[in-house]
């Protein structure tokens, strides 16, 4: 399902909080490996202190911004 209608020129960034008590990290890792194995440029960014509501934290947003700036500038 992930790659059926996916433009192979698309880049994916998967973001997962390691303190997420709702969705296990294995789900994000599964998506990551599936995309990589199908030729999609993919990055899995894990946030050690991130919970399920990952974007509600200013600390998480700052980490994400720093990562994007260092990888895409």
JSON list of N, CA and C in Angstrom, two decimals:
[
{"chain": "A", "resi": 1, "resn": "UNK", "atom": "N", "xyz": [0.81, -1.20, 0.00]},
{"chain": "A", "resi": 1, "resn": "UNK", "atom": "CA", "xyz": [0.00, 0.00, 0.00]},
{"chain": "A", "resi": 1, "resn": "UNK", "atom": "C", "xyz": [0.85, 1.26, 0.00]},
{"chain": "A", "resi": 2, "resn": "UNK", "atom": "N", "xyz": [1.93, 1.28, 0.73]},
{"chain": "A", "resi": 2, "resn": "UNK", "atom": "CA", "xyz": [2.75, 2.48, 0.84]},
{"chain": "A", "resi": 2, "resn": "UNK", "atom": "C", "xyz": [3.34, 2.93, -0.48]},
{"chain": "A", "resi": 3, "resn": "UNK", "atom": "N", "xyz": [3.69, 2.00, -1.34]},
{"chain": "A", "resi": 3, "resn": "UNK", "atom": "CA", "xyz": [4.43, 2.37, -2.55]},
{"chain": "A", "resi": 3, "resn": "UNK", "atom": "C", "xyz": [3.63, 2.23, -3.83]},
{"chain": "A", "resi": 4, "resn": "UNK", "atom": "N", "xyz": [2.39, 1.80, -3.77]},
{"chain": "A", "resi": 4, "resn": "UNK", "atom": "CA", "xyz": [1.60, 1.58, -4.99]},
{"chain": "A", "resi": 4, "resn": "UNK", "atom": "C", "xyz": [1.47, 2.83, -5.84]},
{"chain": "A", "resi": 5, "resn": "UNK", "atom": "N", "xyz": [1.12, 3.95, -5.27]},
{"chain": "A", "resi": 5, "resn": "UNK", "atom": "CA", "xyz": [0.90, 5.19, -6.01]},
{"chain": "A", "resi": 5, "resn": "UNK", "atom": "C", "xyz": [1.93, 6.25, -5.66]},
{"chain": "A", "resi": 6, "resn": "UNK", "atom": "N", "xyz": [3.08, 5.82, -5.25]},
{"chain": "A", "resi": 6, "resn": "UNK", "atom": "CA", "xyz": [4.11, 6.74, -4.78]},
{"chain": "A", "resi": 6, "resn": "UNK", "atom": "C", "xyz": [5.03, 7.15, -5.92]},
{"chain": "A", "resi": 7, "resn": "UNK", "atom": "N", "xyz": [5.26, 8.43, -6.03]},
{"chain": "A", "resi": 7, "resn": "UNK", "atom": "CA", "xyz": [6.23, 8.96, -6.98]},
{"chain": "A", "resi": 7, "resn": "UNK", "atom": "C", "xyz": [7.61, 8.60, -6.45]},
{"chain": "A", "resi": 8, "resn": "UNK", "atom": "N", "xyz": [8.39, 7.88, -7.22]},
{"chain": "A", "resi": 8, "resn": "UNK", "atom": "CA", "xyz": [9.71, 7.43, -6.77]},
{"chain": "A", "resi": 8, "resn": "UNK", "atom": "C", "xyz": [10.68, 8.60, -6.55]},
{"chain": "A", "resi": 9, "resn": "UNK", "atom": "N", "xyz": [10.31, 9.80, -6.99]},
{"chain": "A", "resi": 9, "resn": "UNK", "atom": "CA", "xyz": [11.15, 10.97, -6.76]},
{"chain": "A", "resi": 9, "resn": "UNK", "atom": "C", "xyz": [10.82, 11.65, -5.44]},
{"chain": "A", "resi": 10, "resn": "UNK", "atom": "N", "xyz": [9.85, 11.12, -4.73]},
{"chain": "A", "resi": 10, "resn": "UNK", "atom": "CA", "xyz": [9.46, 11.69, -3.44]},
{"chain": "A", "resi": 10, "resn": "UNK", "atom": "C", "xyz": [10.47, 11.32, -2.37]},
{"chain": "A", "resi": 11, "resn": "UNK", "atom": "N", "xyz": [10.65, 12.21, -1.41]},
{"chain": "A", "resi": 11, "resn": "UNK", "atom": "CA", "xyz": [11.46, 11.94, -0.23]},
{"chain": "A", "resi": 11, "resn": "UNK", "atom": "C", "xyz": [10.51, 11.79, 0.95]},
{"chain": "A", "resi": 12, "resn": "UNK", "atom": "N", "xyz": [10.82, 10.86, 1.84]},
{"chain": "A", "resi": 12, "resn": "UNK", "atom": "CA", "xyz": [10.01, 10.66, 3.03]},
{"chain": "A", "resi": 12, "resn": "UNK", "atom": "C", "xyz": [10.86, 10.89, 4.27]},
{"chain": "A", "resi": 13, "resn": "UNK", "atom": "N", "xyz": [10.28, 11.55, 5.25]},
{"chain": "A", "resi": 13, "resn": "UNK", "atom": "CA", "xyz": [10.88, 11.65, 6.58]},
{"chain": "A", "resi": 13, "resn": "UNK", "atom": "C", "xyz": [9.85, 11.10, 7.55]},
{"chain": "A", "resi": 14, "resn": "UNK", "atom": "N", "xyz": [10.21, 10.01, 8.19]},
{"chain": "A", "resi": 14, "resn": "UNK", "atom": "CA", "xyz": [9.36, 9.42, 9.23]},
{"chain": "A", "resi": 14, "resn": "UNK", "atom": "C", "xyz": [9.89, 9.90, 10.57]},
{"chain": "A", "resi": 15, "resn": "UNK", "atom": "N", "xyz": [9.00, 10.39, 11.40]},
{"chain": "A", "resi": 15, "resn": "UNK", "atom": "CA", "xyz": [9.39, 10.92, 12.71]},
{"chain": "A", "resi": 15, "resn": "UNK", "atom": "C", "xyz": [8.66, 10.12, 13.78]},
{"chain": "A", "resi": 16, "resn": "UNK", "atom": "N", "xyz": [9.45, 9.58, 14.71]},
{"chain": "A", "resi": 16, "resn": "UNK", "atom": "CA", "xyz": [8.83, 8.76, 15.74]},
{"chain": "A", "resi": 16, "resn": "UNK", "atom": "C", "xyz": [9.44, 9.06, 17.10]},
{"chain": "A", "resi": 17, "resn": "UNK", "atom": "N", "xyz": [8.61, 9.29, 18.08]},
{"chain": "A", "resi": 17, "resn": "UNK", "atom": "CA", "xyz": [9.06, 9.50, 19.45]},
{"chain": "A", "resi": 17, "resn": "UNK", "atom": "C", "xyz": [9.31, 8.17, 20.14]},
{"chain": "A", "resi": 18, "resn": "UNK", "atom": "N", "xyz": [10.47, 8.02, 20.72]},
{"chain": "A", "resi": 18, "resn": "UNK", "atom": "CA", "xyz": [10.81, 6.76, 21.38]},
{"chain": "A", "resi": 18, "resn": "UNK", "atom": "C", "xyz": [10.06, 6.55, 22.68]},
{"chain": "A", "resi": 19, "resn": "UNK", "atom": "N", "xyz": [9.41, 7.60, 23.19]},
{"chain": "A", "resi": 19, "resn": "UNK", "atom": "CA", "xyz": [8.59, 7.46, 24.40]},
{"chain": "A", "resi": 19, "resn": "UNK", "atom": "C", "xyz": [7.11, 7.28, 24.03]},
{"chain": "A", "resi": 20, "resn": "UNK", "atom": "N", "xyz": [6.81, 7.03, 22.76]},
{"chain": "A", "resi": 20, "resn": "UNK", "atom": "CA", "xyz": [5.43, 6.84, 22.31]},
{"chain": "A", "resi": 20, "resn": "UNK", "atom": "C", "xyz": [4.88, 5.55, 22.92]},
{"chain": "A", "resi": 21, "resn": "UNK", "atom": "N", "xyz": [3.82, 5.68, 23.70]},
{"chain": "A", "resi": 21, "resn": "UNK", "atom": "CA", "xyz": [3.22, 4.51, 24.33]},
{"chain": "A", "resi": 21, "resn": "UNK", "atom": "C", "xyz": [1.96, 4.05, 23.59]},
{"chain": "A", "resi": 22, "resn": "UNK", "atom": "N", "xyz": [1.72, 4.61, 22.40]},
{"chain": "A", "resi": 22, "resn": "UNK", "atom": "CA", "xyz": [0.56, 4.22, 21.60]},
{"chain": "A", "resi": 22, "resn": "UNK", "atom": "C", "xyz": [0.98, 3.44, 20.36]},
{"chain": "A", "resi": 23, "resn": "UNK", "atom": "N", "xyz": [1.97, 3.97, 19.64]},
{"chain": "A", "resi": 23, "resn": "UNK", "atom": "CA", "xyz": [2.45, 3.31, 18.42]},
{"chain": "A", "resi": 23, "resn": "UNK", "atom": "C", "xyz": [3.90, 2.87, 18.65]},
{"chain": "A", "resi": 24, "resn": "UNK", "atom": "N", "xyz": [4.17, 1.57, 18.57]},
{"chain": "A", "resi": 24, "resn": "UNK", "atom": "CA", "xyz": [5.54, 1.09, 18.80]},
{"chain": "A", "resi": 24, "resn": "UNK", "atom": "C", "xyz": [6.49, 1.52, 17.68]},
{"chain": "A", "resi": 25, "resn": "UNK", "atom": "N", "xyz": [7.76, 1.69, 18.02]},
{"chain": "A", "resi": 25, "resn": "UNK", "atom": "CA", "xyz": [8.78, 2.08, 17.06]},
{"chain": "A", "resi": 25, "resn": "UNK", "atom": "C", "xyz": [8.87, 1.09, 15.90]},
{"chain": "A", "resi": 26, "resn": "UNK", "atom": "N", "xyz": [8.53, -0.15, 16.14]},
{"chain": "A", "resi": 26, "resn": "UNK", "atom": "CA", "xyz": [8.60, -1.17, 15.09]},
{"chain": "A", "resi": 26, "resn": "UNK", "atom": "C", "xyz": [7.71, -0.83, 13.89]},
{"chain": "A", "resi": 27, "resn": "UNK", "atom": "N", "xyz": [6.63, -0.10, 14.12]},
{"chain": "A", "resi": 27, "resn": "UNK", "atom": "CA", "xyz": [5.76, 0.31, 13.01]},
{"chain": "A", "resi": 27, "resn": "UNK", "atom": "C", "xyz": [6.51, 1.28, 12.11]},
{"chain": "A", "resi": 28, "resn": "UNK", "atom": "N", "xyz": [7.13, 2.30, 12.70]},
{"chain": "A", "resi": 28, "resn": "UNK", "atom": "CA", "xyz": [7.90, 3.26, 11.91]},
{"chain": "A", "resi": 28, "resn": "UNK", "atom": "C", "xyz": [9.07, 2.58, 11.20]},
{"chain": "A", "resi": 29, "resn": "UNK", "atom": "N", "xyz": [9.74, 1.67, 11.90]},
{"chain": "A", "resi": 29, "resn": "UNK", "atom": "CA", "xyz": [10.86, 0.94, 11.28]},
{"chain": "A", "resi": 29, "resn": "UNK", "atom": "C", "xyz": [10.38, 0.10, 10.11]},
{"chain": "A", "resi": 30, "resn": "UNK", "atom": "N", "xyz": [9.23, -0.52, 10.25]},
{"chain": "A", "resi": 30, "resn": "UNK", "atom": "CA", "xyz": [8.66, -1.32, 9.17]},
{"chain": "A", "resi": 30, "resn": "UNK", "atom": "C", "xyz": [8.39, -0.46, 7.94]},
{"chain": "A", "resi": 31, "resn": "UNK", "atom": "N", "xyz": [7.77, 0.70, 8.14]},
{"chain": "A", "resi": 31, "resn": "UNK", "atom": "CA", "xyz": [7.52, 1.63, 7.03]},
{"chain": "A", "resi": 31, "resn": "UNK", "atom": "C", "xyz": [8.84, 2.06, 6.40]},
{"chain": "A", "resi": 32, "resn": "UNK", "atom": "N", "xyz": [9.80, 2.40, 7.24]},
{"chain": "A", "resi": 32, "resn": "UNK", "atom": "CA", "xyz": [11.10, 2.85, 6.76]},
{"chain": "A", "resi": 32, "resn": "UNK", "atom": "C", "xyz": [11.75, 1.80, 5.85]},
{"chain": "A", "resi": 33, "resn": "UNK", "atom": "N", "xyz": [11.83, 0.57, 6.32]},
{"chain": "A", "resi": 33, "resn": "UNK", "atom": "CA", "xyz": [12.49, -0.48, 5.53]},
{"chain": "A", "resi": 33, "resn": "UNK", "atom": "C", "xyz": [11.70, -0.80, 4.27]},
{"chain": "A", "resi": 34, "resn": "UNK", "atom": "N", "xyz": [10.39, -0.76, 4.34]},
{"chain": "A", "resi": 34, "resn": "UNK", "atom": "CA", "xyz": [9.56, -1.02, 3.15]},
{"chain": "A", "resi": 34, "resn": "UNK", "atom": "C", "xyz": [9.83, 0.04, 2.08]},
{"chain": "A", "resi": 35, "resn": "UNK", "atom": "N", "xyz": [9.84, 1.30, 2.50]},
{"chain": "A", "resi": 35, "resn": "UNK", "atom": "CA", "xyz": [10.10, 2.37, 1.54]},
{"chain": "A", "resi": 35, "resn": "UNK", "atom": "C", "xyz": [11.51, 2.27, 0.97]},
{"chain": "A", "resi": 36, "resn": "UNK", "atom": "N", "xyz": [12.52, 2.07, 1.83]},
{"chain": "A", "resi": 36, "resn": "UNK", "atom": "CA", "xyz": [13.91, 1.94, 1.37]},
{"chain": "A", "resi": 36, "resn": "UNK", "atom": "C", "xyz": [14.07, 0.79, 0.38]},
{"chain": "A", "resi": 37, "resn": "UNK", "atom": "N", "xyz": [13.45, -0.34, 0.71]},
{"chain": "A", "resi": 37, "resn": "UNK", "atom": "CA", "xyz": [13.56, -1.52, -0.15]},
{"chain": "A", "resi": 37, "resn": "UNK", "atom": "C", "xyz": [12.85, -1.34, -1.48]},
{"chain": "A", "resi": 38, "resn": "UNK", "atom": "N", "xyz": [12.00, -0.32, -1.58]},
{"chain": "A", "resi": 38, "resn": "UNK", "atom": "CA", "xyz": [11.30, -0.04, -2.83]},
{"chain": "A", "resi": 38, "resn": "UNK", "atom": "C", "xyz": [11.87, 1.20, -3.52]},
{"chain": "A", "resi": 39, "resn": "UNK", "atom": "N", "xyz": [13.08, 1.57, -3.15]},
{"chain": "A", "resi": 39, "resn": "UNK", "atom": "CA", "xyz": [13.80, 2.62, -3.85]},
{"chain": "A", "resi": 39, "resn": "UNK", "atom": "C", "xyz": [13.40, 4.04, -3.51]},
{"chain": "A", "resi": 40, "resn": "UNK", "atom": "N", "xyz": [12.69, 4.22, -2.39]},
{"chain": "A", "resi": 40, "resn": "UNK", "atom": "CA", "xyz": [12.25, 5.56, -2.00]},
{"chain": "A", "resi": 40, "resn": "UNK", "atom": "C", "xyz": [13.27, 6.15, -1.04]},
{"chain": "A", "resi": 41, "resn": "UNK", "atom": "N", "xyz": [13.72, 7.38, -1.32]},
{"chain": "A", "resi": 41, "resn": "UNK", "atom": "CA", "xyz": [14.66, 8.06, -0.42]},
{"chain": "A", "resi": 41, "resn": "UNK", "atom": "C", "xyz": [13.92, 8.37, 0.89]},
{"chain": "A", "resi": 42, "resn": "UNK", "atom": "N", "xyz": [14.38, 7.75, 1.97]},
{"chain": "A", "resi": 42, "resn": "UNK", "atom": "CA", "xyz": [13.66, 7.80, 3.23]},
{"chain": "A", "resi": 42, "resn": "UNK", "atom": "C", "xyz": [14.61, 8.02, 4.39]},
{"chain": "A", "resi": 43, "resn": "UNK", "atom": "N", "xyz": [14.15, 8.77, 5.36]},
{"chain": "A", "resi": 43, "resn": "UNK", "atom": "CA", "xyz": [14.91, 8.99, 6.59]},
{"chain": "A", "resi": 43, "resn": "UNK", "atom": "C", "xyz": [13.98, 8.71, 7.77]},
{"chain": "A", "resi": 44, "resn": "UNK", "atom": "N", "xyz": [14.47, 8.00, 8.76]},
{"chain": "A", "resi": 44, "resn": "UNK", "atom": "CA", "xyz": [13.73, 7.78, 10.00]},
{"chain": "A", "resi": 44, "resn": "UNK", "atom": "C", "xyz": [14.40, 8.59, 11.09]},
{"chain": "A", "resi": 45, "resn": "UNK", "atom": "N", "xyz": [13.70, 9.60, 11.57]},
{"chain": "A", "resi": 45, "resn": "UNK", "atom": "CA", "xyz": [14.20, 10.46, 12.63]},
{"chain": "A", "resi": 45, "resn": "UNK", "atom": "C", "xyz": [13.50, 10.04, 13.92]},
{"chain": "A", "resi": 46, "resn": "UNK", "atom": "N", "xyz": [14.29, 9.57, 14.89]},
{"chain": "A", "resi": 46, "resn": "UNK", "atom": "CA", "xyz": [13.71, 9.20, 16.18]},
{"chain": "A", "resi": 46, "resn": "UNK", "atom": "C", "xyz": [14.03, 10.29, 17.19]},
{"chain": "A", "resi": 47, "resn": "UNK", "atom": "N", "xyz": [13.03, 10.62, 17.99]},
{"chain": "A", "resi": 47, "resn": "UNK", "atom": "CA", "xyz": [13.15, 11.64, 19.01]},
{"chain": "A", "resi": 47, "resn": "UNK", "atom": "C", "xyz": [13.15, 10.91, 20.36]},
{"chain": "A", "resi": 48, "resn": "UNK", "atom": "N", "xyz": [14.32, 10.86, 21.05]},
{"chain": "A", "resi": 48, "resn": "UNK", "atom": "CA", "xyz": [14.43, 10.07, 22.29]},
{"chain": "A", "resi": 48, "resn": "UNK", "atom": "C", "xyz": [13.39, 10.42, 23.34]},
{"chain": "A", "resi": 49, "resn": "UNK", "atom": "N", "xyz": [13.04, 11.68, 23.48]},
{"chain": "A", "resi": 49, "resn": "UNK", "atom": "CA", "xyz": [12.11, 12.13, 24.52]},
{"chain": "A", "resi": 49, "resn": "UNK", "atom": "C", "xyz": [10.70, 12.36, 23.96]},
{"chain": "A", "resi": 50, "resn": "UNK", "atom": "N", "xyz": [10.48, 12.02, 22.68]},
{"chain": "A", "resi": 50, "resn": "UNK", "atom": "CA", "xyz": [9.19, 12.28, 22.05]},
{"chain": "A", "resi": 50, "resn": "UNK", "atom": "C", "xyz": [8.13, 11.26, 22.43]},
{"chain": "A", "resi": 51, "resn": "UNK", "atom": "N", "xyz": [6.95, 11.76, 22.69]},
{"chain": "A", "resi": 51, "resn": "UNK", "atom": "CA", "xyz": [5.79, 10.90, 22.98]},
{"chain": "A", "resi": 51, "resn": "UNK", "atom": "C", "xyz": [4.91, 10.86, 21.74]},
{"chain": "A", "resi": 52, "resn": "UNK", "atom": "N", "xyz": [3.71, 10.32, 21.88]},
{"chain": "A", "resi": 52, "resn": "UNK", "atom": "CA", "xyz": [2.82, 10.21, 20.73]},
{"chain": "A", "resi": 52, "resn": "UNK", "atom": "C", "xyz": [2.41, 11.58, 20.19]},
{"chain": "A", "resi": 53, "resn": "UNK", "atom": "N", "xyz": [2.19, 12.52, 21.06]},
{"chain": "A", "resi": 53, "resn": "UNK", "atom": "CA", "xyz": [1.81, 13.87, 20.66]},
{"chain": "A", "resi": 53, "resn": "UNK", "atom": "C", "xyz": [3.09, 14.67, 20.39]},
{"chain": "A", "resi": 54, "resn": "UNK", "atom": "N", "xyz": [3.91, 14.15, 19.51]},
{"chain": "A", "resi": 54, "resn": "UNK", "atom": "CA", "xyz": [5.28, 14.61, 19.33]},
{"chain": "A", "resi": 54, "resn": "UNK", "atom": "C", "xyz": [5.41, 16.09, 18.97]},
{"chain": "A", "resi": 55, "resn": "UNK", "atom": "N", "xyz": [4.50, 16.62, 18.18]},
{"chain": "A", "resi": 55, "resn": "UNK", "atom": "CA", "xyz": [4.66, 18.00, 17.71]},
{"chain": "A", "resi": 55, "resn": "UNK", "atom": "C", "xyz": [4.10, 19.03, 18.68]},
{"chain": "A", "resi": 56, "resn": "UNK", "atom": "N", "xyz": [3.65, 18.60, 19.82]},
{"chain": "A", "resi": 56, "resn": "UNK", "atom": "CA", "xyz": [3.17, 19.55, 20.82]},
{"chain": "A", "resi": 56, "resn": "UNK", "atom": "C", "xyz": [4.31, 20.09, 21.67]},
{"chain": "A", "resi": 57, "resn": "UNK", "atom": "N", "xyz": [5.49, 19.57, 21.49]},
{"chain": "A", "resi": 57, "resn": "UNK", "atom": "CA", "xyz": [6.64, 19.96, 22.29]},
{"chain": "A", "resi": 57, "resn": "UNK", "atom": "C", "xyz": [7.56, 20.89, 21.51]},
{"chain": "A", "resi": 58, "resn": "UNK", "atom": "N", "xyz": [7.88, 22.04, 22.09]},
{"chain": "A", "resi": 58, "resn": "UNK", "atom": "CA", "xyz": [8.80, 22.97, 21.44]},
{"chain": "A", "resi": 58, "resn": "UNK", "atom": "C", "xyz": [10.18, 22.35, 21.27]},
{"chain": "A", "resi": 59, "resn": "UNK", "atom": "N", "xyz": [10.61, 21.54, 22.24]},
{"chain": "A", "resi": 59, "resn": "UNK", "atom": "CA", "xyz": [11.91, 20.86, 22.17]},
{"chain": "A", "resi": 59, "resn": "UNK", "atom": "C", "xyz": [11.96, 19.93, 20.96]},
{"chain": "A", "resi": 60, "resn": "UNK", "atom": "N", "xyz": [10.87, 19.19, 20.72]},
{"chain": "A", "resi": 60, "resn": "UNK", "atom": "CA", "xyz": [10.81, 18.28, 19.58]},
{"chain": "A", "resi": 60, "resn": "UNK", "atom": "C", "xyz": [10.83, 19.08, 18.28]},
{"chain": "A", "resi": 61, "resn": "UNK", "atom": "N", "xyz": [10.05, 20.14, 18.21]},
{"chain": "A", "resi": 61, "resn": "UNK", "atom": "CA", "xyz": [10.03, 20.96, 16.99]},
{"chain": "A", "resi": 61, "resn": "UNK", "atom": "C", "xyz": [11.41, 21.54, 16.69]},
{"chain": "A", "resi": 62, "resn": "UNK", "atom": "N", "xyz": [12.11, 21.99, 17.70]},
{"chain": "A", "resi": 62, "resn": "UNK", "atom": "CA", "xyz": [13.45, 22.52, 17.49]},
{"chain": "A", "resi": 62, "resn": "UNK", "atom": "C", "xyz": [14.41, 21.45, 16.99]},
{"chain": "A", "resi": 63, "resn": "UNK", "atom": "N", "xyz": [14.31, 20.23, 17.52]},
{"chain": "A", "resi": 63, "resn": "UNK", "atom": "CA", "xyz": [15.14, 19.12, 17.06]},
{"chain": "A", "resi": 63, "resn": "UNK", "atom": "C", "xyz": [14.85, 18.81, 15.60]},
{"chain": "A", "resi": 64, "resn": "UNK", "atom": "N", "xyz": [13.57, 18.79, 15.25]},
{"chain": "A", "resi": 64, "resn": "UNK", "atom": "CA", "xyz": [13.17, 18.52, 13.87]},
{"chain": "A", "resi": 64, "resn": "UNK", "atom": "C", "xyz": [13.71, 19.60, 12.93]},
{"chain": "A", "resi": 65, "resn": "UNK", "atom": "N", "xyz": [13.55, 20.84, 13.29]},
{"chain": "A", "resi": 65, "resn": "UNK", "atom": "CA", "xyz": [14.03, 21.95, 12.46]},
{"chain": "A", "resi": 65, "resn": "UNK", "atom": "C", "xyz": [15.54, 21.86, 12.25]},
{"chain": "A", "resi": 66, "resn": "UNK", "atom": "N", "xyz": [16.28, 21.58, 13.31]},
{"chain": "A", "resi": 66, "resn": "UNK", "atom": "CA", "xyz": [17.73, 21.44, 13.21]},
{"chain": "A", "resi": 66, "resn": "UNK", "atom": "C", "xyz": [18.10, 20.30, 12.27]},
{"chain": "A", "resi": 67, "resn": "UNK", "atom": "N", "xyz": [17.39, 19.18, 12.39]},
{"chain": "A", "resi": 67, "resn": "UNK", "atom": "CA", "xyz": [17.67, 18.03, 11.53]},
{"chain": "A", "resi": 67, "resn": "UNK", "atom": "C", "xyz": [17.38, 18.36, 10.07]},
{"chain": "A", "resi": 68, "resn": "UNK", "atom": "N", "xyz": [16.27, 18.98, 9.81]},
{"chain": "A", "resi": 68, "resn": "UNK", "atom": "CA", "xyz": [15.91, 19.34, 8.43]},
{"chain": "A", "resi": 68, "resn": "UNK", "atom": "C", "xyz": [16.92, 20.32, 7.85]},
{"chain": "A", "resi": 69, "resn": "UNK", "atom": "N", "xyz": [17.34, 21.30, 8.64]},
{"chain": "A", "resi": 69, "resn": "UNK", "atom": "CA", "xyz": [18.31, 22.28, 8.16]},
{"chain": "A", "resi": 69, "resn": "UNK", "atom": "C", "xyz": [19.65, 21.62, 7.83]},
{"chain": "A", "resi": 70, "resn": "UNK", "atom": "N", "xyz": [20.08, 20.68, 8.65]},
{"chain": "A", "resi": 70, "resn": "UNK", "atom": "CA", "xyz": [21.38, 20.06, 8.42]},
{"chain": "A", "resi": 70, "resn": "UNK", "atom": "C", "xyz": [21.34, 19.06, 7.26]},
{"chain": "A", "resi": 71, "resn": "UNK", "atom": "N", "xyz": [20.17, 18.47, 6.99]},
{"chain": "A", "resi": 71, "resn": "UNK", "atom": "CA", "xyz": [20.09, 17.46, 5.92]},
{"chain": "A", "resi": 71, "resn": "UNK", "atom": "C", "xyz": [19.61, 18.00, 4.58]},
{"chain": "A", "resi": 72, "resn": "UNK", "atom": "N", "xyz": [18.98, 19.15, 4.57]},
{"chain": "A", "resi": 72, "resn": "UNK", "atom": "CA", "xyz": [18.36, 19.63, 3.33]},
{"chain": "A", "resi": 72, "resn": "UNK", "atom": "C", "xyz": [18.81, 21.02, 2.91]},
{"chain": "A", "resi": 73, "resn": "UNK", "atom": "N", "xyz": [19.85, 21.55, 3.50]},
{"chain": "A", "resi": 73, "resn": "UNK", "atom": "CA", "xyz": [20.39, 22.85, 3.05]},
{"chain": "A", "resi": 73, "resn": "UNK", "atom": "C", "xyz": [21.61, 22.63, 2.21]}
]
